[in-house]
Amino acid sequence: MKGLLFTLPALALIVLIVFIPIVFTFYLGLFHVDLKTQSAPVFVGLKNYIKLFTDQRVYQALSNTTFFTAASVSIELILGLSFALLLNKRFRFRGLVRTSSLIPWALPTVVTALLWKWIFNDQYGIINELLFRIGLLRDYKAWLGQTNTAMFSVIAADVWKTTPFITIILLAGLQMIPAELYEQSKVDGAGSLKQFCYITLPLLVPSILVALLFRTLDAFRIFDLVYIMTGGGPGNSTETLSSYTYKTLFSFLDFGYGATLSCFTFSCILIISVVYLVFLKRGYEY
Amino acid sequence: MYHLIIICFFSCLLTCSKKTEKQTTITWAVGKDVTGAQRELVEIFQKQNPLVKVNMMEMPESATTQHDVYVTYLAARDPSIDVYSIDIIWPAEFASAGWIIPVDEYIKESEKSEFLQGPINGCTYKNKLYAIPWFTDAGLLYYRKDLVSSPPKTWQELIQVAKILQEKHNIYGFVFQAQQYEGLVCNFFEYLWSNNVTSIDDIDSPEAIHALQLIVDIIVKHKIAPESVVTYKEEESREVFTSGNAVFLRNWPYVWALAQKSIVQNKVGIAPLPHFPGGKSSACLGGWNLAISKFSKNKDVALKFVKFMTSFEAQKIYAIKGGRLPTRKAVYIDKEVNKFAPYYKELYRCFISARPRPVSPNYSKISDILQIEIHKALTQKKTAKDSLKAAKEQIKKIL
């Protein structure tokens, strides 16, 4: 009883800041609220939600978002793990390298997006210049102007920005593995590959799951990178759930449907979180 | 003793309130002041009206972002902004939402006719005028007059000339704005209208498909535009032209001043856009207008400010110092203005006949649909016919 009383203020704050807005958003989605007309909100029940499930654009956005999330998180995991293993070794200037590897993560996403927009620029971009000089490209390519390369450009920018985040979390996890385990396995005759597979990876699983949880949730809600680099194009092929929601709310002033889309994004994220948490719980049973 | 104190107290109150009663501050939300002309005009107004202070709130450069900021303020009924500068495509939307007040009663019919008809039409919703046109914009054709003797009259002519000159001088033939954003719709409408398609209901007619197919051919078949033109907005396309790398450019009047300071200065000509055989040259109407917020607490002072900014004197200063097209007909024939921009007189008929995009509260949704479908056609994800058919279906659902 005393415990509950102690946590009551914090719980009240969470209810106020988290639960009430979510419930209100769901409630708003039950109305037709179009700010362009001066009419009062009209109660339409689940009509907005039915519209959502028949909206082709939502499925396209969901597919784009899922592809983006899967691709960028997996690449970030592999790269992040490699960097973490590297940074765990002793070498000169390790402290400096560790600190500077955090710079991409520290930059505001807007700055990163503008930076990469220029890197992929067809006339003045560095990527075109480098690939042209090496001989891999015959002509300058419009990376952000073609459907098949635009998404990869955005993924590249996201990987650059958030790999340090995974690196740091995995580095912390690596440092929690007792050194004696490695020493003992050496005595038993294990090579580095066996050490990695049987000691490092299993003990790193909780950290990996935590890093993946954070990254998946963030990648699923991606907005600023896409908004600035491509604006949803070309031919709307990089539109994500968040950017479609934003457009519905602010460009079309359709707050009822926008609230519905927000709830949909929220439910997807909720499902992803639950799946991860189930794995996390199992992961701790050692 | 007490009476003395009370009398002093009340007389203090009276004098204090008298001071604050006279001084008024209004806030004006406007885009970035690149030339300093906006600040100059505000100072002139403040000098003429010593009891008024104008707080110029600079908005982000992008029109879409400005729209989103305005929506945030207006949806919350915030009275802190009195005057809004709104793009020519927003008056219908803002009026329908009840965010701006009609200004018919403050402007006489005779005064209305002193303004260009296009901008006035764009600011009119349900027969009421909701904003006063401040400066206007119209799509134009820029060309290298050192390479092209006389500007092309039809699109076919432009393609032929561009092809020849492109090979000869190793530069791009034609650049314009084809990124997936509002500017793409402006470009598209110019082709559409020049083929005599004037109603949004005919967006899937054979003439409309022919117009869209021409833009696709310009990029894909004739290759007179770089394929990266589908990522160009105004500045990217302008850069290519003013750095000497293109023969033709479709853009807004602001490029003129920049071209005179670039390496192609004195080599730039301006002309009306080409048209299809049997059609008429059509420019897309742009421009910004001043509207008064419904939630403003100083509507009369705001109106005074708006009337000043759209007066003859103010528009003349803004034309010369700010390089912006005036909305009052009289400014175009002023001697000093013509000395600064001699092309105003020649292209006056262009500006007079510039057409507005569909005036509707749902325009942003219509534009979004068109942007997506047209961009799909330009990036060859769909044929021109399929894109326009899909666009027509979706637009029908809205209207």
XYZ file of C-alpha atoms in Angstrom, chain B residues 26-365:
340
model
C 0.203 44.804 -34.473
C 2.012 41.668 -35.583
C 2.568 40.875 -39.247
C 3.473 37.303 -40.216
C 5.412 37.380 -43.468
C 8.047 35.398 -45.369
C 11.765 36.083 -45.245
C 12.853 39.645 -46.051
C 15.677 38.933 -48.494
C 16.041 42.452 -49.814
C 15.352 44.616 -46.756
C 12.471 46.282 -48.581
C 9.890 44.900 -46.137
C 11.620 46.474 -43.167
C 11.861 49.776 -45.049
C 8.131 49.802 -45.770
C 7.324 49.008 -42.129
C 9.455 51.938 -41.011
C 7.714 54.314 -43.412
C 4.337 53.189 -42.072
C 5.462 53.633 -38.476
C 6.672 57.151 -39.289
C 3.324 58.042 -40.826
C 1.478 56.521 -37.860
C 3.549 57.348 -34.764
C 1.170 55.599 -32.362
C 1.445 52.269 -34.130
C 4.238 49.771 -33.875
C 4.442 46.915 -36.373
C 6.077 43.725 -35.205
C 7.326 41.902 -38.309
C 7.319 38.155 -37.553
C 9.494 36.435 -40.169
C 8.291 33.013 -41.259
C 10.337 30.110 -42.682
C 11.192 30.360 -46.375
C 9.105 27.425 -47.586
C 5.472 28.209 -48.337
C 4.345 24.784 -47.110
C 6.010 25.310 -43.733
C 4.467 28.788 -43.469
C 1.067 27.248 -44.123
C 1.607 24.744 -41.316
C 2.687 27.460 -38.872
C -0.377 29.562 -39.729
C -2.648 26.546 -39.264
C -1.234 26.037 -35.781
C -1.958 29.638 -34.776
C -5.365 29.921 -36.431
C -6.718 26.556 -35.322
C -5.966 27.636 -31.763
C -7.687 30.998 -32.418
C -4.540 32.771 -31.319
C -4.939 36.570 -31.481
C -1.223 37.284 -31.425
C -0.911 37.613 -35.225
C -3.023 40.365 -36.798
C -1.986 40.362 -40.465
C -1.098 37.233 -42.413
C 0.689 37.166 -45.787
C -0.958 34.314 -47.604
C -0.082 32.524 -50.834
C -2.562 32.951 -53.691
C -3.769 29.360 -53.177
C -4.822 29.795 -49.544
C -7.548 32.498 -49.367
C -10.354 30.051 -50.212
C -9.144 27.559 -47.607
C -8.648 30.142 -44.862
C -11.936 31.889 -45.651
C -13.847 28.613 -45.582
C -12.307 27.793 -42.194
C -13.440 31.152 -40.871
C -9.946 32.330 -40.079
C -9.808 35.607 -42.058
C -12.345 38.403 -42.434
C -13.826 39.689 -45.705
C -12.572 43.135 -46.696
C -15.252 44.121 -49.254
C -16.701 46.854 -47.084
C -13.310 48.580 -46.825
C -12.524 48.605 -50.546
C -14.678 50.360 -53.126
C -15.426 48.679 -56.464
C -13.551 51.461 -58.227
C -10.498 50.752 -56.145
C -10.772 47.009 -56.800
C -10.479 47.639 -60.533
C -7.114 49.351 -59.958
C -5.708 45.910 -59.150
C -4.887 43.111 -61.595
C -7.902 40.860 -62.120
C -6.120 37.516 -61.614
C -4.942 38.170 -58.030
C -8.327 39.665 -57.095
C -10.046 36.505 -58.373
C -7.663 34.345 -56.367
C -8.520 36.258 -53.184
C -12.263 35.997 -53.732
C -14.298 33.214 -52.152
C -18.075 32.946 -52.466
C -18.170 36.409 -54.026
C -16.440 38.111 -51.108
C -12.911 39.498 -51.133
C -10.865 38.019 -48.277
C -7.410 39.481 -48.853
C -5.788 42.374 -50.688
C -3.206 41.359 -53.323
C 0.265 42.504 -52.245
C 2.620 41.249 -54.960
C 2.072 38.872 -57.818
C 4.014 36.242 -59.714
C 3.622 34.578 -63.094
C 5.547 31.784 -64.778
C 7.872 33.022 -67.534
C 10.334 31.665 -70.082
C 13.919 32.794 -69.639
C 16.267 32.205 -72.575
C 19.850 32.909 -73.601
C 19.440 35.727 -76.084
C 23.036 35.290 -77.215
C 22.195 31.787 -78.456
C 18.549 32.139 -79.437
C 17.574 34.898 -81.847
C 13.847 34.896 -81.179
C 12.026 33.029 -78.399
C 9.986 29.957 -79.469
C 6.223 30.366 -79.708
C 5.229 26.708 -79.476
C 6.504 23.832 -77.352
C 7.582 21.950 -80.478
C 9.721 24.914 -81.525
C 11.315 25.006 -78.096
C 12.164 21.303 -78.281
C 13.736 21.657 -81.729
C 15.806 24.728 -80.838
C 16.871 23.214 -77.522
C 17.993 19.968 -79.174
C 20.231 21.779 -81.657
C 21.756 24.210 -79.156
C 22.209 21.486 -76.543
C 24.466 19.512 -78.880
C 26.283 22.557 -80.179
C 27.192 24.139 -76.834
C 27.225 21.045 -74.581
C 24.742 22.461 -72.067
C 21.219 21.428 -71.067
C 18.400 22.493 -73.344
C 15.596 23.221 -70.889
C 15.296 23.254 -67.089
C 12.161 23.692 -64.990
C 10.657 22.539 -61.674
C 9.529 18.912 -61.570
C 10.104 17.839 -57.957
C 7.062 16.440 -56.163
C 5.792 19.715 -54.672
C 3.469 22.630 -55.440
C 5.770 24.057 -58.136
C 5.276 20.916 -60.218
C 1.553 21.605 -60.371
C 2.262 25.199 -61.488
C 4.466 23.916 -64.316
C 1.903 21.270 -65.289
C -1.005 23.716 -65.435
C 0.969 25.957 -67.795
C 1.205 23.120 -70.330
C -2.402 22.109 -69.699
C -3.893 25.590 -70.133
C -1.796 26.251 -73.236
C -3.571 23.287 -74.813
C -6.994 24.794 -74.089
C -7.828 22.562 -71.121
C -9.254 24.956 -68.562
C -11.423 22.909 -66.231
C -10.261 20.398 -63.646
C -13.041 18.083 -64.881
C -11.164 17.677 -68.171
C -7.971 16.549 -66.471
C -8.209 13.131 -68.170
C -9.193 14.403 -71.622
C -6.973 13.513 -74.619
C -5.674 17.114 -74.730
C -4.616 16.912 -71.090
C -2.914 13.546 -71.603
C -1.141 15.002 -74.628
C 0.111 17.914 -72.492
C 1.471 15.628 -69.761
C 2.995 13.304 -72.348
C 4.911 16.286 -73.763
C 6.567 16.953 -70.409
C 7.464 13.258 -70.110
C 8.884 13.317 -73.650
C 10.946 16.417 -72.887
C 12.756 14.431 -70.187
C 12.707 10.907 -71.590
C 12.364 10.984 -75.381
C 13.928 14.272 -76.488
C 16.285 14.433 -73.517
C 16.541 18.200 -73.549
C 16.098 18.308 -69.783
C 18.408 16.437 -67.382
C 16.675 13.483 -65.735
C 17.438 15.090 -62.378
C 14.932 17.828 -63.216
C 12.470 15.694 -61.232
C 14.336 16.795 -58.101
C 14.483 20.486 -58.974
C 12.595 23.234 -57.214
C 12.937 26.932 -58.087
C 16.471 27.477 -56.860
C 18.000 24.295 -58.264
C 16.683 25.014 -61.754
C 17.645 28.686 -61.469
C 21.205 27.696 -60.510
C 21.647 25.640 -63.667
C 20.522 28.558 -65.849
C 22.399 31.393 -64.148
C 25.594 29.355 -64.115
C 25.323 29.243 -67.907
C 24.372 25.581 -68.197
C 20.964 25.810 -69.843
C 19.441 27.433 -72.905
C 15.883 27.767 -71.582
C 14.468 28.089 -68.065
C 10.874 28.222 -66.838
C 10.739 30.160 -63.571
C 9.242 33.127 -61.706
C 10.138 36.824 -62.214
C 12.510 36.915 -59.228
C 15.211 35.269 -61.369
C 15.657 38.465 -63.413
C 17.423 40.381 -60.659
C 19.667 37.400 -59.863
C 20.501 36.810 -63.538
C 21.793 40.375 -63.836
C 24.393 39.621 -61.156
C 25.466 36.257 -62.585
C 27.843 35.184 -65.344
C 25.020 35.265 -67.896
C 24.198 38.919 -67.250
C 23.178 40.809 -70.382
C 22.671 37.490 -72.143
C 19.241 36.781 -70.665
C 15.940 37.334 -72.451
C 12.435 36.988 -71.043
C 9.367 35.895 -72.964
C 5.877 34.477 -72.468
C 5.761 30.687 -72.208
C 5.214 28.642 -75.362
C 1.896 27.036 -76.163
C 0.462 24.163 -78.174
C -0.683 24.812 -81.758
C -4.137 26.305 -81.514
C -3.673 27.219 -77.875
C -2.646 30.355 -76.024
C 0.423 31.065 -73.923
C -0.643 30.686 -70.293
C 1.263 31.649 -67.169
C 0.490 30.235 -63.749
C -0.482 32.915 -61.272
C 1.499 33.099 -58.052
C 1.817 35.907 -55.568
C 1.147 36.795 -51.964
C -1.722 38.688 -50.401
C -2.452 40.349 -47.072
C -5.328 39.085 -44.954
C -6.596 40.136 -41.524
C -7.048 37.500 -38.843
C -10.544 36.998 -37.489
C -9.095 36.757 -34.002
C -7.107 39.990 -34.187
C -7.811 42.509 -31.452
C -6.733 45.474 -33.598
C -8.595 44.936 -36.850
C -8.880 48.649 -37.735
C -5.147 49.295 -37.307
C -4.402 46.087 -39.198
C -6.595 47.273 -42.051
C -4.772 50.607 -42.140
C -1.473 48.740 -42.401
C -2.736 46.460 -45.170
C -4.071 49.430 -47.130
C -0.705 51.152 -46.823
C 1.302 48.111 -47.946
C -0.887 47.716 -51.040
C -0.913 51.414 -51.910
C 0.728 52.814 -55.042
C 3.729 54.293 -53.198
C 4.456 51.135 -51.231
C 4.143 48.884 -54.284
C 6.476 51.140 -56.237
C 9.139 50.887 -53.518
C 8.654 47.131 -53.247
C 8.984 46.776 -57.045
C 12.226 48.730 -57.248
C 13.899 47.751 -53.951
C 12.347 44.306 -53.542
C 12.152 43.198 -57.184
C 8.549 42.058 -56.747
C 5.752 42.360 -59.297
C 3.154 44.939 -58.224
C -0.565 44.141 -58.179
C -1.684 47.676 -59.051
C -1.932 48.328 -62.783
C -0.686 51.910 -62.447
C 2.704 50.879 -61.059
C 3.562 49.077 -64.301
C 3.523 52.300 -66.328
C 5.500 54.349 -63.815
C 8.712 55.734 -65.352
C 11.073 54.846 -62.506
C 9.747 51.318 -62.239
C 10.258 50.823 -65.953
C 13.815 52.049 -65.791
C 14.563 49.346 -63.232
C 12.796 46.523 -65.063
C 12.214 47.332 -68.731
C 10.588 43.967 -69.323
C 7.561 44.914 -67.182
C 5.991 46.805 -70.073
C 6.535 44.021 -72.644
C 5.300 41.294 -70.378
C 2.415 43.225 -68.868
C 0.022 41.244 -71.027
C 1.531 38.064 -69.549
C 0.851 39.190 -66.017
C -2.635 40.372 -66.879
C -3.599 37.030 -68.361
C -1.942 34.821 -65.706
C -4.418 32.184 -64.523
C -4.981 31.144 -60.920
C -4.946 27.487 -59.922
C -8.389 26.083 -58.953
C -9.814 28.325 -56.236
C -11.232 25.906 -53.685
C -10.905 25.219 -49.942
C -9.835 21.695 -50.913
C -7.057 22.911 -53.194
C -4.229 21.494 -51.046
C -5.698 17.996 -51.367
